Coordinates of C-alpha atoms in Angstrom, one line a residue:
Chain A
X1 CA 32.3 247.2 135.8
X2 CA 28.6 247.4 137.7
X3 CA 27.6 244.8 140.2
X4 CA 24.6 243.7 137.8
X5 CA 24.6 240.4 139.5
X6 CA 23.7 242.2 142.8
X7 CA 20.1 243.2 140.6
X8 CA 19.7 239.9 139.7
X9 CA 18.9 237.0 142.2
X10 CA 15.0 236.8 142.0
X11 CA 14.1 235.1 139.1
X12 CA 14.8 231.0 139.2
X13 CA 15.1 231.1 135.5
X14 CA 18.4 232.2 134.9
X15 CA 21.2 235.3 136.5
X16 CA 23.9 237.4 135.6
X17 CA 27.1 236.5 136.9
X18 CA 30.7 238.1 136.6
X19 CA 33.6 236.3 135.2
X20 CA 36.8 237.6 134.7
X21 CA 35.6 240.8 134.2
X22 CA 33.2 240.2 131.9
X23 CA 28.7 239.5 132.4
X24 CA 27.2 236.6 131.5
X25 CA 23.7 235.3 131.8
X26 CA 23.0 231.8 133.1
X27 CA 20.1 230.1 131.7
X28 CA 18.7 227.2 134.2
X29 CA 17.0 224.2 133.0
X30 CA 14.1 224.8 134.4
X31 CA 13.9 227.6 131.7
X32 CA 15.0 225.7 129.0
X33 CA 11.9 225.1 127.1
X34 CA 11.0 228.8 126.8
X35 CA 14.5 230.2 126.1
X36 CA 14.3 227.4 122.9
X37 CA 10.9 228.0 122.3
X38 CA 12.4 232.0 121.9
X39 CA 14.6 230.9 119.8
X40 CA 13.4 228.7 117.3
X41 CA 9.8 230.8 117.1
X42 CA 11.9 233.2 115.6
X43 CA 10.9 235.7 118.3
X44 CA 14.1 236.4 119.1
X45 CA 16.0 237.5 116.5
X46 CA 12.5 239.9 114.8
X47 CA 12.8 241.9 118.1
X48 CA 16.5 242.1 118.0
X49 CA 16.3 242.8 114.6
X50 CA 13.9 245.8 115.1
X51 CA 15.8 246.9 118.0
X52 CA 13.6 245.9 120.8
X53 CA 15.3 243.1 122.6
X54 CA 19.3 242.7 123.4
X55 CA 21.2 240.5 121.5
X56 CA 23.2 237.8 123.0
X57 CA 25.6 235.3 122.0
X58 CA 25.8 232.0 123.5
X59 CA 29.4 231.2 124.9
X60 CA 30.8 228.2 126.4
X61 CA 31.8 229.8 129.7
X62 CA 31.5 227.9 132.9
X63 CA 28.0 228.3 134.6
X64 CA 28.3 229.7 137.9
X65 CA 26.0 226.8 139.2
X66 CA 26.7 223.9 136.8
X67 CA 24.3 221.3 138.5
X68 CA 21.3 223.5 137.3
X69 CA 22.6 225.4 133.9
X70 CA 21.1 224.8 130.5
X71 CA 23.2 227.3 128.9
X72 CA 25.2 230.6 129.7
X73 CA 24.5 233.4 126.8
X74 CA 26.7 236.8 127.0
X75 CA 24.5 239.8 126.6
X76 CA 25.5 243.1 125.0
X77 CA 26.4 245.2 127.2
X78 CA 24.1 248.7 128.0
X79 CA 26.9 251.5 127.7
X80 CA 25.2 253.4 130.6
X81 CA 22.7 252.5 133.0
X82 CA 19.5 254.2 134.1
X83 CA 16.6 254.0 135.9
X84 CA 12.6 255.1 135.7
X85 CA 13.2 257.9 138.6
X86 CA 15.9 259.5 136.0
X87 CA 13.4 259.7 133.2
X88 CA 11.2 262.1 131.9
X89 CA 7.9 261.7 131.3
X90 CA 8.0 260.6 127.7
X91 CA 10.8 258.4 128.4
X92 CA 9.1 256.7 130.9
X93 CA 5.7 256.5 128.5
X94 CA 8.4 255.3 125.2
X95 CA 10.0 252.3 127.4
X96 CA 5.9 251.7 128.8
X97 CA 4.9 251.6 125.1
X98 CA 7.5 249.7 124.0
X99 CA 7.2 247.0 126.7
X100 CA 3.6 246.3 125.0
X101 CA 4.9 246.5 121.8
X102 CA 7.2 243.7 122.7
X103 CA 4.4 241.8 124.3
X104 CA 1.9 242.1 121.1
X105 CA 4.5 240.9 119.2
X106 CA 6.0 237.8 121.7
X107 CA 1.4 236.6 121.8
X108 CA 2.4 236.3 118.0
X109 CA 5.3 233.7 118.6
X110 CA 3.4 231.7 121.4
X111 CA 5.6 233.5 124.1
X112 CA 4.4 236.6 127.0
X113 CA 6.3 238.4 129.2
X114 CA 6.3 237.0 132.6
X115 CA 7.5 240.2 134.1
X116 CA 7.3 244.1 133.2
X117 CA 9.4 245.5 135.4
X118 CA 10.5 249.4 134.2
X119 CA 14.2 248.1 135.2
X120 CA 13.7 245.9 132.7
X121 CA 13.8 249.0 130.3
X122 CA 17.3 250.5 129.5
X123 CA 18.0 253.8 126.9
X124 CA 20.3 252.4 124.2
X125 CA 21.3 254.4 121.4
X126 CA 18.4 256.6 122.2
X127 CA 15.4 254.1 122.3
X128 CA 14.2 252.2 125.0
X129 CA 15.2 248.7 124.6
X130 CA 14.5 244.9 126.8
X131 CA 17.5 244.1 128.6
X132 CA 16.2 240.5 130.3
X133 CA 16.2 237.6 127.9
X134 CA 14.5 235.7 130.3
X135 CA 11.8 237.7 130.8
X136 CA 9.3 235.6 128.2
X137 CA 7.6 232.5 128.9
X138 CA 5.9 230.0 127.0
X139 CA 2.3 231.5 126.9
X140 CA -0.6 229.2 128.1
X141 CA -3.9 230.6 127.0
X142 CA -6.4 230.5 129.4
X143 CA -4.0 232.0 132.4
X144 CA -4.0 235.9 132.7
X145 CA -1.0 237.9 132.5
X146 CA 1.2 237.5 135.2
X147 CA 3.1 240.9 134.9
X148 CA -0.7 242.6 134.7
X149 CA 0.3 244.0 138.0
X150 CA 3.9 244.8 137.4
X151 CA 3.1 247.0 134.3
X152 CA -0.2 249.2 136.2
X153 CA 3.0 250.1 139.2
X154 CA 6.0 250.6 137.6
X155 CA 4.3 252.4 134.2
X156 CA 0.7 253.3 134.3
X157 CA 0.8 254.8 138.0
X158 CA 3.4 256.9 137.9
X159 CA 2.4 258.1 134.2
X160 CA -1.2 258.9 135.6
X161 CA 0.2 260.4 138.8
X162 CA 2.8 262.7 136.4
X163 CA 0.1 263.5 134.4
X164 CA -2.7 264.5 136.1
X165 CA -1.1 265.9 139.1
X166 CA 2.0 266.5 139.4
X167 CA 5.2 266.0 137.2
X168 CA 7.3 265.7 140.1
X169 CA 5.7 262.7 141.4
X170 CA 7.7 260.1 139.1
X171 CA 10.5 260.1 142.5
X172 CA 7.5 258.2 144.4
X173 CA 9.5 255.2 142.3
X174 CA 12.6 255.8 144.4
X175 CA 10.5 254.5 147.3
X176 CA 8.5 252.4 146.1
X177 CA 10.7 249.9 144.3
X178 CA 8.3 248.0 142.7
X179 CA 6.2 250.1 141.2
X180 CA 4.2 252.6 142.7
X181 CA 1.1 251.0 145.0
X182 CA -2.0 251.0 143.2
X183 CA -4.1 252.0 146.4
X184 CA -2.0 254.8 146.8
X185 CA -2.3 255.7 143.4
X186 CA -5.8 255.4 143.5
X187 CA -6.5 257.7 146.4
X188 CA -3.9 260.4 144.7
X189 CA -5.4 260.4 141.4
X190 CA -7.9 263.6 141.3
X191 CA -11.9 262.0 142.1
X192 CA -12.9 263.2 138.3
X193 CA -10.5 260.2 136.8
X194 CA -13.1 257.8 138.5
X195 CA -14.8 258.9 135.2
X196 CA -11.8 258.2 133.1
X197 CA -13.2 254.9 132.0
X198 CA -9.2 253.4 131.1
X199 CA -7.9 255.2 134.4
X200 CA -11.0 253.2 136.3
X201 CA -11.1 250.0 135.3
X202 CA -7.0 249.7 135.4
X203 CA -6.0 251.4 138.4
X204 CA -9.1 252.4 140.6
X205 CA -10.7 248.9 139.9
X206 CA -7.6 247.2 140.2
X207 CA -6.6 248.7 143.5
X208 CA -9.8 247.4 144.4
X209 CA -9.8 244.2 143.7
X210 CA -6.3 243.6 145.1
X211 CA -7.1 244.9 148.5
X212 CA -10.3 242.7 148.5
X213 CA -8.6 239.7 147.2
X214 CA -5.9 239.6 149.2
X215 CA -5.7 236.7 151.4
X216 CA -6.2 234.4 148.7
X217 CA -4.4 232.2 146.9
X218 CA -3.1 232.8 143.5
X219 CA -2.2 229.0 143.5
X220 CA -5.6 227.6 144.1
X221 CA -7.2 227.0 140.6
X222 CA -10.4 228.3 141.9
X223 CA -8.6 231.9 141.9
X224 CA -7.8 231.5 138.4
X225 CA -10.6 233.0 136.1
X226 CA -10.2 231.7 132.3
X227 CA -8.4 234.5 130.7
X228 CA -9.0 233.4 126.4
X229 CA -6.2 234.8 124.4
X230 CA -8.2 237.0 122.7
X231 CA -9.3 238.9 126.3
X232 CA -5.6 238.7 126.5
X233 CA -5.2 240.8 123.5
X234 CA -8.2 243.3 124.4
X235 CA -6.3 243.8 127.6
X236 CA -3.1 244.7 126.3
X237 CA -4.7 246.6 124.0
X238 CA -6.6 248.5 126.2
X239 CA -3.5 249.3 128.2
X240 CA -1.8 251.0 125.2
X241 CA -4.9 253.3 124.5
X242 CA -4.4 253.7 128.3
X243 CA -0.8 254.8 128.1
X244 CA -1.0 256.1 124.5
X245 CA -4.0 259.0 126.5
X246 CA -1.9 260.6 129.0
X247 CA -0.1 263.2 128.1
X248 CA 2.3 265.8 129.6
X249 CA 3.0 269.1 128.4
X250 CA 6.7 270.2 128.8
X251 CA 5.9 273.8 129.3
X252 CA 5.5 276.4 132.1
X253 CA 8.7 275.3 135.0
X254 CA 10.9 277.6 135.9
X255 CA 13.9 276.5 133.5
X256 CA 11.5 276.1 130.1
X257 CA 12.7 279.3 128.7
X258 CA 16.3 279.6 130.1
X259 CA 18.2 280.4 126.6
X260 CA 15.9 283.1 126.2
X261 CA 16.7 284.6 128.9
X262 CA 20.1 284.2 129.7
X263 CA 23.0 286.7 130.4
X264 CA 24.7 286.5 127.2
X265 CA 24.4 288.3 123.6
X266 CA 24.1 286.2 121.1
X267 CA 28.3 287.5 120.3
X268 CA 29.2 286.2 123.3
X269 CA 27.4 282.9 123.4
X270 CA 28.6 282.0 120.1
X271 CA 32.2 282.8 121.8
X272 CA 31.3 280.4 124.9
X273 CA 30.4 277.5 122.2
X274 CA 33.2 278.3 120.1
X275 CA 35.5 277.8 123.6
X276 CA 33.6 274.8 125.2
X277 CA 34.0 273.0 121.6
X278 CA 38.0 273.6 121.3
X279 CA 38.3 272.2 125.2
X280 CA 36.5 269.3 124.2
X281 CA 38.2 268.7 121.0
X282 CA 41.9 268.9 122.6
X283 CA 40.6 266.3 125.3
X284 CA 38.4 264.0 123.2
X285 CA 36.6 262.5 125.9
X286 CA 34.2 259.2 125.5
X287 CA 31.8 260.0 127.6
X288 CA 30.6 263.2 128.8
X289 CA 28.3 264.5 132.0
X290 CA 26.9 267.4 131.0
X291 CA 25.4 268.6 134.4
X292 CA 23.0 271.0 134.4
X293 CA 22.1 270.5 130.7
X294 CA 19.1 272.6 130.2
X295 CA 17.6 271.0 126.7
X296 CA 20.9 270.2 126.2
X297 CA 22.8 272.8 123.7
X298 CA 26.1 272.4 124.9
X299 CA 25.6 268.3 124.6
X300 CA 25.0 268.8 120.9
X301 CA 28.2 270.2 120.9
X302 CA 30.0 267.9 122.6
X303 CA 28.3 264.9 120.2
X304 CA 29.7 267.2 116.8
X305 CA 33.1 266.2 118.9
X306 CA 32.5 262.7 119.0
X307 CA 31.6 262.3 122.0
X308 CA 28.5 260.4 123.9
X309 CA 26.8 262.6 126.7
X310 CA 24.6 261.8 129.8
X311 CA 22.4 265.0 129.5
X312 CA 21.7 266.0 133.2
X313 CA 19.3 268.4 134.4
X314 CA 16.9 268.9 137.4
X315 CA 13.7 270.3 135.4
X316 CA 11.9 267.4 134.2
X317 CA 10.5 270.1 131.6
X318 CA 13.8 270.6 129.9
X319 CA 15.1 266.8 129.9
X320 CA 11.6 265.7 128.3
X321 CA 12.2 268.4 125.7
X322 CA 15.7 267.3 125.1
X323 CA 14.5 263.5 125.1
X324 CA 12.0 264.8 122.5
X325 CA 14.3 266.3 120.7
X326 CA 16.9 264.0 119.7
X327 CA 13.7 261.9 119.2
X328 CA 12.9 263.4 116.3
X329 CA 16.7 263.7 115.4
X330 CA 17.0 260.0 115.8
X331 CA 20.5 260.9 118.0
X332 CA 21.7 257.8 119.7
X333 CA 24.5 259.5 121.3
X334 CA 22.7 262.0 123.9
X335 CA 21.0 260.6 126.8
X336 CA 18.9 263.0 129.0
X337 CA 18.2 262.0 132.9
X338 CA 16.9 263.8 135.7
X339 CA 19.5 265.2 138.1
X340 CA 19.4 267.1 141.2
X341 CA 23.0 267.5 141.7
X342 CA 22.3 268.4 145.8
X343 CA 20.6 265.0 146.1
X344 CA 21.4 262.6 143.6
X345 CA 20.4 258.9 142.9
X346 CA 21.6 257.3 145.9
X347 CA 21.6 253.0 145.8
X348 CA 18.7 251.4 146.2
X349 CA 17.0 248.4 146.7
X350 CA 18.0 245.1 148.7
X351 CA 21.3 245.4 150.5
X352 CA 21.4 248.9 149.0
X353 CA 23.4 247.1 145.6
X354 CA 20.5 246.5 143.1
X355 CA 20.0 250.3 141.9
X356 CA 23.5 251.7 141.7
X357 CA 23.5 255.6 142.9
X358 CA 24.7 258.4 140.8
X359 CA 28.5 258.6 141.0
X360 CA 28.4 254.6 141.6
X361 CA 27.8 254.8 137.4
X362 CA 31.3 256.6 136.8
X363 CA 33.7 257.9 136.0
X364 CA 33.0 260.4 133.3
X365 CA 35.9 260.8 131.0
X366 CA 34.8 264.8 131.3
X367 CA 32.0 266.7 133.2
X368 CA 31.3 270.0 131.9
X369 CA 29.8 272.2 134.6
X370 CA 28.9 275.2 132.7
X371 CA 26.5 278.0 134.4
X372 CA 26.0 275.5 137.1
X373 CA 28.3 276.4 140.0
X374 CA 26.9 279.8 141.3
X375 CA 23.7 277.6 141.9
X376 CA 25.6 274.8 144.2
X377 CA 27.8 277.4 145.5
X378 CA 25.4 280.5 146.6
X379 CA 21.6 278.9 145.9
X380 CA 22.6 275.8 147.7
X381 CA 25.2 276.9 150.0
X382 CA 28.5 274.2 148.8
X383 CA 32.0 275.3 149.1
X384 CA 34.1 275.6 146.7
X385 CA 36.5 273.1 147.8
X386 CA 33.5 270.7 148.3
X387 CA 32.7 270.9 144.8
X388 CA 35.9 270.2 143.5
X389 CA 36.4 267.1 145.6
X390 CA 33.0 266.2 144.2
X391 CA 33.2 266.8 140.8
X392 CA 37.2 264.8 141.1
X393 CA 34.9 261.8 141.8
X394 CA 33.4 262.2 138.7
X395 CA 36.2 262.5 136.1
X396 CA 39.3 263.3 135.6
X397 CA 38.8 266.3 132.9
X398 CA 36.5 269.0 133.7
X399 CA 35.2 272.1 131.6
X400 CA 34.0 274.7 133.9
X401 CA 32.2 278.4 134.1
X402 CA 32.7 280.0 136.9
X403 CA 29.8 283.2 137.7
X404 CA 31.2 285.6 139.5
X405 CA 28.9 287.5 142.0
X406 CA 29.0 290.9 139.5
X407 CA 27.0 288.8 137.0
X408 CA 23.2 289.3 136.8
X409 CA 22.7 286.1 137.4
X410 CA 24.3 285.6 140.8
X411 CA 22.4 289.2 141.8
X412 CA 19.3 287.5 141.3
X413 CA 20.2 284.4 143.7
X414 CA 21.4 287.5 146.5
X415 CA 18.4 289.3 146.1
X416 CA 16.4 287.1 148.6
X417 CA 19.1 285.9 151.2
X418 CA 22.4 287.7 152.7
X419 CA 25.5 288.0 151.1
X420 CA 27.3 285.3 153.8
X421 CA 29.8 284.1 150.5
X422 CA 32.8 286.1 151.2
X423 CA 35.2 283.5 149.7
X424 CA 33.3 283.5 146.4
X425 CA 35.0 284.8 143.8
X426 CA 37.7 284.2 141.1
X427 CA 40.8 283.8 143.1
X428 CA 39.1 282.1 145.8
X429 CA 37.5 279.6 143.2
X430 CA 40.7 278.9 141.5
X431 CA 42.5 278.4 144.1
X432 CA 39.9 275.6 145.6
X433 CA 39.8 274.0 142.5
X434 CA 44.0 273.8 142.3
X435 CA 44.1 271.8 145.4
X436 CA 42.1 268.9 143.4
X437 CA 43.0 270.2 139.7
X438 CA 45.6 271.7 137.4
X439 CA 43.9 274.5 135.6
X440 CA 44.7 273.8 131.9
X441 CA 43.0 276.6 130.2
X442 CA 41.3 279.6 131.5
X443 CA 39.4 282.2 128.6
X444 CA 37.3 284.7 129.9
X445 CA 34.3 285.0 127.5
X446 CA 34.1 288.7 126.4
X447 CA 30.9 290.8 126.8
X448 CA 30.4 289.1 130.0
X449 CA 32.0 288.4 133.2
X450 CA 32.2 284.9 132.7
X451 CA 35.4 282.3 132.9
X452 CA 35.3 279.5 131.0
X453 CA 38.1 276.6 132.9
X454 CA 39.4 273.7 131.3
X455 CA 41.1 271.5 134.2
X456 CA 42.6 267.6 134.9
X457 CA 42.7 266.0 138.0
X458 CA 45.6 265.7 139.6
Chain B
X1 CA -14.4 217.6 135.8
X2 CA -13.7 221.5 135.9
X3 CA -15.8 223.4 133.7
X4 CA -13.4 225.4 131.1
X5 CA -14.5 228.7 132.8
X6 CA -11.6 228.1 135.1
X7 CA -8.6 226.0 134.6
X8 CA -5.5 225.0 136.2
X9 CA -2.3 226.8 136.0
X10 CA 0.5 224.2 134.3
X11 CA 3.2 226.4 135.9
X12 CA 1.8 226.7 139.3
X13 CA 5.2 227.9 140.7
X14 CA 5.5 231.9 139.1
X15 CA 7.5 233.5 141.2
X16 CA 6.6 236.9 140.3
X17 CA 3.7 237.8 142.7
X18 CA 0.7 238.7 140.1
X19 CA -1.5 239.5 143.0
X20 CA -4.9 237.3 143.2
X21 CA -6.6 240.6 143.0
X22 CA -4.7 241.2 139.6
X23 CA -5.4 237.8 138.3
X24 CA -9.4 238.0 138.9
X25 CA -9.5 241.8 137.8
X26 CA -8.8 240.7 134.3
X27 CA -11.8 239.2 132.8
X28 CA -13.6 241.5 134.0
X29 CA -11.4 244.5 132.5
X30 CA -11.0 242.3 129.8
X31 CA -14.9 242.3 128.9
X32 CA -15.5 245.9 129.7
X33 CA -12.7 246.8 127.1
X34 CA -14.3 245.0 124.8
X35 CA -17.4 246.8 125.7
X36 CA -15.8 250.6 125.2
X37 CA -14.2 249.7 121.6
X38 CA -17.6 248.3 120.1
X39 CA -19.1 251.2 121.6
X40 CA -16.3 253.1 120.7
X41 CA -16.9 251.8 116.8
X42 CA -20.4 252.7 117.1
X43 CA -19.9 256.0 118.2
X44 CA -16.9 257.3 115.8
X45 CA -19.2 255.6 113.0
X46 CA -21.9 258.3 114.3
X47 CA -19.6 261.4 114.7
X48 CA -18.0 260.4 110.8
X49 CA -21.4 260.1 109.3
X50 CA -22.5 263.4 111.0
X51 CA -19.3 264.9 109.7
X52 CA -19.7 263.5 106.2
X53 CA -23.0 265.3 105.5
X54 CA -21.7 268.8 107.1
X55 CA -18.8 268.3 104.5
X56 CA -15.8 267.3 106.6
X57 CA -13.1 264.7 106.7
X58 CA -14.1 261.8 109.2
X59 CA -11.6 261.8 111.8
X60 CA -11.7 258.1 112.8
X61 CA -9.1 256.1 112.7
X62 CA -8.6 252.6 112.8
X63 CA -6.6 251.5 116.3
X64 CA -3.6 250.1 114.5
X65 CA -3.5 246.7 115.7
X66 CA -0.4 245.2 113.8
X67 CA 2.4 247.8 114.1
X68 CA 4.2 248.9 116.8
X69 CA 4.0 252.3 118.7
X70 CA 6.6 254.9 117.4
X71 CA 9.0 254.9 120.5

């Protein structure tokens, strides 16, 4: 069970609190009138309806502070959690547009989002979806949008930075975790997107105006310009066309092509599939890590077994074309995130609990780790043993390939360094992986040099 | 008595941080959006009527204001 609590202290509306193992959201009374107004506007149940919002119930569970509950609600829970570093482009640009799709919608019912936070944002079934309840307020025309801010860091500057620069730049929101700054953005951002009228007015004018405004008071009424509603609308609208313009090509990184130009005839790959499906079908795992996913082939295989998958990869190319994808597939059980297995998520935030790290979100029931480990092991220099005692962390079943240094593959990784890795090779490798595993099934995938590994955790 | 071109906030405790800078930029972004989509109206009108008489589809179309973005 996740500490959510530990990500959730700031706002005096309500909290998530644990209770005999299960999450609840307190609602405080100072909230009151909104959550009802949520309610009975009917708000609530169109965006659940259209999958937009997370449903709640509301339970009669102890508050955890009584003296300033209204009500405590139990929210669905999100089967795996995941943050705007770990998304692709058109993840991140999906839960941005969505976010304003929830907003149009909540203007409707008299209500506005009072935050638009990208953690606010979870993958659910495949869509991007509004985890805090208590994110709307009751809206009071005349005052501007209070998340304004919120949404231009945490969704339009790293989409602008991705897009006109460089893809890699979404992990500036590991840093920064509130959104990216909008000076820094602004002095990143190539001069020609000073002519980028949407890119102008909502970042480069906006850093402005926040550096030259800011010693004064959001409080004093004089600071408050009349916002009408229908600016308000005009606004958000103009954001969308914002977001809706940038654009990122998945094309042209190193891995875009990878199952063209693999090691295997098509013969053998349909053997490898043929293999990787039976282990997964004798084991019936939950949920599976697939690391090192590429656009996620071997996932789709592990979904036919009834399975859900975590879809890792490191090339932000290959997890926005898997995201795409099972887009247009409509799967809900494949979830791609970015994943450099040599550095991954660590925790974040205050006290180092409010973003959990990477292996903080496990156990896996199963990892597969197919054409993955001559990369940790020679590329990146890990041991064997280390990468057993790693990948034990993660699950207790594993499906693994091991490249031996013969393969074509592993040639090209020696061409530009020494060969320093006497102790990599089959024996060595299997007996590494005994010390953590029993090795359950072992089928060497003809037409290649290739050995496929089904093992358990001791 | 205040003129309505301001007014006072009736929650003057948010505790999310908008940033006066934010808060002021918005009129202002506000009426300059407006500005680009009536100019933007103007213009598409223009290019459609141009591409009308050389015998091709218009291209413009409406911003859909009422639903939501495919996500």
């Amino acid at each position: 069970m996740f500490n959510a609590s530990n990500a959730s202290f700031r706002d005096p509306s309500g909290f998530l609190f644990e209770h005999k193992g299960k999450l609840y959201r307190q609602i405080n009374q100072s909230y009151k009138s909104d959550y009802d107004l949520l309610i009975n506007s009917g708000l609530y149940k169109i965006l659940v309806d259209k999958g937009q919002l997370i449903p709640h119930e509301e339970v009669k569970v102890k508050p955890n502070i009584p003296n300033v509950a209204y009500k405590v609600i139990e929210p669905t829970l999100v089967p795996f959690i995941s943050y705007p570093y770990e998304w692709s482009f058109n993840q991140l640009k999906n839960a941005a547009l969505q976010t304003l799709n929830i907003q149009r919608r909540a203007m409707k019912y008299g209500l506005s989002l009072k935050d638009a936070s990208a953690y606010n944002v979870q993958f659910v079934d495949g869509k991007p979806l509004l985890i805090d309840t208590l994110s709307f307020e009751i809206y009071e025309e005349g005052k501007p949008w209070v998340a304004y801010r919120q949404f231009c860091q945490h969704f339009l500057a790293p989409l602008a930075l991705m897009s006109k620069i460089d893809i890699r730049l979404s992990q500036l929101l590991r840093i920064y975790i509130d959104g990216i700054p909008l000076d820094l953005t602004s002095e990143l951002l190539p001069k020609n997107t000073h002519l980028n009228l949407k890119l102008k007015m909502h970042i480069h004018m906006h850093a402005s105006a926040q550096k030259k405004y800011a010693n004064l008071s959001v409080q004093k009424p004089e600071n408050n310009p009349y916002l009408s509603q229908k600016s308000f609308e005009v606004l958000i609208e103009s954001l969308r066309s914002t977001i809706k313009s940038l654009s990122w090509k998945p094309i042209g990184t190193e891995w875009a092509d990878y199952y063209n130009e693999t090691n295997y005839s098509d013969n053998a790959f349909a053997k490898k599939r043929e293999v990787v499906k039976n282990m997964i079908n004798k084991v019936k795992p939950k949920l599976i890590w697939d690391i090192g996913a590429n656009t996620g082939f071997f996932s789709k295989v592990a979904i036919e077994e009834g399975s859900r998958v975590i879809s890792y990869d490191i090339d932000p190319c290959a997890v926005d074309k898997n995201y795409l994808e099972c887009k247009a597939s409509k799967e809900k059980n494949i979830l791609p995130l970015l994943l450099d297995l040599t550095n991954p998520s660590p925790a974040l935030g205050w006290a180092n609990s409010e973003r959990m790290s990477f292996i903080q979100r496990g156990p896996a029931d199963m990892v597969l780790a197919l054409a993955l480990v001559h990369h940790l092991a020679i590329s990146n220099n890990v041991p064997l043993s280390r990468l057993a005692e790693f990948f034990k962390k993660c699950s207790n079943w594993l499906i693994i390939e091991f490249v031996p240094k013969e393969d074509s593959q592993v040639q090209r990784l020696l061409t530009t360094r020494k060969d320093i890795f006497d102790h990599y090779n089959k024996k060595d490798f299997e007996s590494a992986f005994s010390t953590n595993f029993d090795i359950r099934e072992s089928i060497s995938i003809p037409g290649t040099k290739r050995t496929l590994y089904l093992m358990e955790a001791h | 008595m205040e003129t309505s071109l301001f007014m006072h906030s009736l929650k003057p405790l948010a505790y999310l941080d908008p940033g006066t800078g934010s808060f002021l930029i918005q009129t202002l972004i506000a009426i300059l959006a407006s500005s680009i989509v009536v100019i933007g109206i103007y213009w598409r009108k223009v290019k459609n009527w141009f591409k009308k008489i050389s015998g091709k589809e218009p291209g413009y179309v409406e911003a859909d204001l009422e639903n939501d973005d495919d996500v």
